[in-house]
Amino acid sequence: MNQDFEDILSHLNAEEARYLVIGGYAVAIHAQPRATKDLDIFIGTDRANGAAVWRGLAKFGAPVGNVPPDEMAEPGTFFTWGTPPFRVDIITRISGVDFDDAWSRRLIHTVNAATGLTAPFISAEDLIANKQVAGQEEGREQDIADAAAVRRVMKASRRRSPEES
């Protein structure tokens, strides 16, 4: 993960924002590294969380000046800046997954062992659900392939005996 993306996550953590890393970076930790054009961040839609996300992004230097803090987490809001491969998407709704349910199943992953940076990622099960529904609804083959890759890794890890773990 590039340094700017790590800095964004660090600022969101400092503001105690409720967010989940989704998309290509989540596929990379659950299944296999793959190229991604952006950092996708799924956020909770309560006002306090919207304000926390807004503060974290503002402290990072994101162009949030035209977005009132109370609108940041408005359901259906999509905030994006940058250009691939350094684009960031802040998303309040994703296909097939409710944020609060996904938050309760989140995986805390070490993003940078040297700095100790951790971030909440969507669980493998929720990632599969999201990718499968998004792939079917929007006809995106990459989403279907991502869901299959995560499913294969989950299946393989279940087959391992306790001695191998």
Tab-separated table of C-alpha atoms in Angstrom:
chain	number	residue	atom	x	y	z
A	1	MET	CA	0.000	0.000	0.000
A	2	ASN	CA	1.399	3.398	-0.881
A	3	GLN	CA	2.307	5.940	1.796
A	4	ASP	CA	-0.575	8.320	1.039
A	5	PHE	CA	-3.095	5.521	1.485
A	6	GLU	CA	-1.438	4.533	4.759
A	7	ASP	CA	-1.595	8.165	5.906
A	8	ILE	CA	-5.320	8.331	5.130
A	9	LEU	CA	-5.967	5.201	7.203
A	10	SER	CA	-3.831	6.575	10.017
A	11	HIS	CA	-5.849	9.818	10.096
A	12	LEU	CA	-9.143	7.905	10.052
A	13	ASN	CA	-7.873	5.761	12.941
A	14	ALA	CA	-6.843	8.865	14.901
A	15	GLU	CA	-10.393	10.215	14.544
A	16	GLU	CA	-11.835	6.826	15.598
A	17	ALA	CA	-13.828	6.669	12.371
A	18	ARG	CA	-15.789	3.510	11.649
A	19	TYR	CA	-14.641	2.391	8.208
A	20	LEU	CA	-13.740	-0.781	6.352
A	21	VAL	CA	-11.186	-1.210	3.600
A	22	ILE	CA	-12.927	-3.013	0.744
A	23	GLY	CA	-12.205	-3.649	-2.935
A	24	GLY	CA	-8.858	-4.718	-4.343
A	25	TYR	CA	-6.887	-4.217	-1.137
A	26	ALA	CA	-9.341	-6.458	0.725
A	27	VAL	CA	-9.052	-9.107	-1.998
A	28	ALA	CA	-5.272	-8.920	-1.599
A	29	ILE	CA	-5.362	-9.743	2.120
A	30	HIS	CA	-8.030	-12.435	1.849
A	31	ALA	CA	-6.926	-14.219	-1.321
A	32	GLN	CA	-4.266	-12.949	-3.662
A	33	PRO	CA	-2.490	-9.727	-4.497
A	34	ARG	CA	-3.927	-8.069	-7.557
A	35	ALA	CA	-3.598	-4.732	-9.274
A	36	THR	CA	-6.009	-2.093	-8.047
A	37	LYS	CA	-6.606	1.442	-9.228
A	38	ASP	CA	-7.819	2.888	-5.953
A	39	LEU	CA	-8.388	2.618	-2.227
A	40	ASP	CA	-12.041	1.852	-1.494
A	41	ILE	CA	-13.299	2.794	1.972
A	42	PHE	CA	-16.796	1.819	3.167
A	43	ILE	CA	-18.033	4.022	6.033
A	44	GLY	CA	-20.814	3.929	8.606
A	45	THR	CA	-23.618	6.412	7.944
A	46	ASP	CA	-24.283	7.937	11.345
A	47	ARG	CA	-23.601	11.696	11.673
A	48	ALA	CA	-20.859	11.320	14.289
A	49	ASN	CA	-18.991	8.907	12.043
A	50	GLY	CA	-19.430	11.173	9.036
A	51	ALA	CA	-17.851	13.993	11.027
A	52	ALA	CA	-14.976	11.731	12.145
A	53	VAL	CA	-14.333	10.634	8.552
A	54	TRP	CA	-14.490	14.264	7.384
A	55	ARG	CA	-11.969	15.359	10.038
A	56	GLY	CA	-9.587	12.514	9.177
A	57	LEU	CA	-9.734	13.298	5.472
A	58	ALA	CA	-9.327	17.038	6.100
A	59	LYS	CA	-6.263	16.435	8.288
A	60	PHE	CA	-4.801	14.292	5.517
A	61	GLY	CA	-5.399	17.119	3.050
A	62	ALA	CA	-8.228	15.628	1.002
A	63	PRO	CA	-10.382	18.174	-0.856
A	64	VAL	CA	-13.387	17.979	1.485
A	65	GLY	CA	-13.959	21.738	1.770
A	66	ASN	CA	-17.122	21.692	-0.360
A	67	VAL	CA	-18.619	18.728	1.485
A	68	PRO	CA	-20.293	19.597	4.799
A	69	PRO	CA	-19.220	17.150	7.534
A	70	ASP	CA	-22.829	16.073	8.182
A	71	GLU	CA	-23.230	15.087	4.516
A	72	MET	CA	-20.107	12.911	4.412
A	73	ALA	CA	-21.979	9.857	5.700
A	74	GLU	CA	-25.330	10.537	4.031
A	75	PRO	CA	-26.616	7.160	2.742
A	76	GLY	CA	-25.828	6.830	-0.943
A	77	THR	CA	-23.009	9.399	-0.849
A	78	PHE	CA	-19.925	8.637	-2.903
A	79	PHE	CA	-16.887	10.891	-2.400
A	80	THR	CA	-13.855	10.419	-4.615
A	81	TRP	CA	-10.622	12.228	-5.402
A	82	GLY	CA	-7.350	11.552	-7.158
A	83	THR	CA	-6.661	9.620	-10.328
A	84	PRO	CA	-5.873	5.926	-10.729
A	85	PRO	CA	-3.781	4.353	-9.332
A	86	PHE	CA	-3.921	6.934	-6.539
A	87	ARG	CA	-7.685	7.445	-6.363
A	88	VAL	CA	-9.620	7.200	-3.106
A	89	ASP	CA	-13.320	6.323	-2.962
A	90	ILE	CA	-15.374	6.908	0.190
A	91	ILE	CA	-18.550	4.846	-0.078
A	92	THR	CA	-21.608	4.731	2.191
A	93	ARG	CA	-23.434	1.834	0.550
A	94	ILE	CA	-22.230	-1.331	-1.183
A	95	SER	CA	-24.141	-4.177	-2.797
A	96	GLY	CA	-25.102	-7.156	-0.668
A	97	VAL	CA	-23.662	-5.933	2.652
A	98	ASP	CA	-24.958	-3.770	5.516
A	99	PHE	CA	-22.234	-1.644	7.135
A	100	ASP	CA	-23.159	-2.345	10.764
A	101	ASP	CA	-23.279	-6.091	10.160
A	102	ALA	CA	-19.961	-5.981	8.290
A	103	TRP	CA	-18.411	-3.830	11.041
A	104	SER	CA	-19.251	-6.507	13.614
A	105	ARG	CA	-17.363	-9.081	11.498
A	106	ARG	CA	-14.410	-6.874	10.487
A	107	LEU	CA	-10.841	-8.127	10.338
A	108	ILE	CA	-8.144	-5.924	11.858
A	109	HIS	CA	-5.149	-6.271	9.556
A	110	THR	CA	-1.605	-4.977	10.000
A	111	VAL	CA	-1.044	-2.714	7.013
A	112	ASN	CA	2.523	-1.758	7.907
A	113	ALA	CA	4.388	-3.871	10.464
A	114	ALA	CA	7.248	-1.369	10.708
A	115	THR	CA	4.959	1.458	11.833
A	116	GLY	CA	2.360	-0.710	13.558
A	117	LEU	CA	-0.437	0.669	11.377
A	118	THR	CA	-3.548	-1.487	11.470
A	119	ALA	CA	-6.855	-0.978	9.696
A	120	PRO	CA	-10.274	-2.621	9.696
A	121	PHE	CA	-10.952	-4.658	6.554
A	122	ILE	CA	-14.180	-6.230	5.391
A	123	SER	CA	-14.397	-9.920	6.358
A	124	ALA	CA	-13.855	-12.578	3.710
A	125	GLU	CA	-17.508	-13.651	3.916
A	126	ASP	CA	-18.797	-10.099	3.463
A	127	LEU	CA	-16.307	-9.445	0.671
A	128	ILE	CA	-17.590	-12.511	-1.181
A	129	ALA	CA	-21.204	-11.379	-0.703
A	130	ASN	CA	-20.406	-7.883	-1.965
A	131	LYS	CA	-18.355	-9.005	-4.942
A	132	GLN	CA	-20.872	-11.663	-5.961
A	133	VAL	CA	-23.858	-9.295	-5.872
A	134	ALA	CA	-21.948	-6.404	-7.484
A	135	GLY	CA	-20.666	-8.711	-10.192
A	136	GLN	CA	-24.146	-9.997	-10.989
A	137	GLU	CA	-25.903	-6.617	-10.791
A	138	GLU	CA	-23.303	-4.672	-12.729
A	139	GLY	CA	-21.885	-7.430	-14.929
A	140	ARG	CA	-18.327	-6.893	-13.725
A	141	GLU	CA	-16.270	-9.998	-14.380
A	142	GLN	CA	-13.492	-8.826	-12.021
A	143	ASP	CA	-15.926	-8.886	-9.084
A	144	ILE	CA	-17.025	-12.445	-9.906
A	145	ALA	CA	-13.362	-13.512	-10.212
A	146	ASP	CA	-12.511	-11.818	-6.899
A	147	ALA	CA	-15.375	-13.593	-5.112
A	148	ALA	CA	-14.237	-16.934	-6.536
A	149	ALA	CA	-10.615	-16.326	-5.477
A	150	VAL	CA	-11.586	-15.489	-1.890
A	151	ARG	CA	-13.944	-18.485	-1.778
A	152	ARG	CA	-11.130	-20.816	-2.982
A	153	VAL	CA	-8.747	-19.587	-0.281
A	154	MET	CA	-11.409	-19.973	2.415
A	155	LYS	CA	-12.190	-23.506	1.243
A	156	ALA	CA	-8.496	-24.459	1.164
A	157	SER	CA	-7.899	-23.076	4.657
A	158	ARG	CA	-10.830	-25.106	6.028
A	159	ARG	CA	-9.337	-28.303	4.586
A	160	ARG	CA	-6.043	-27.880	6.422
A	161	SER	CA	-5.702	-29.971	9.534
A	162	PRO	CA	-5.070	-28.285	12.922
A	163	GLU	CA	-1.457	-29.539	12.882
A	164	GLU	CA	-0.773	-27.609	9.664
A	165	SER	CA	-2.108	-24.309	10.994
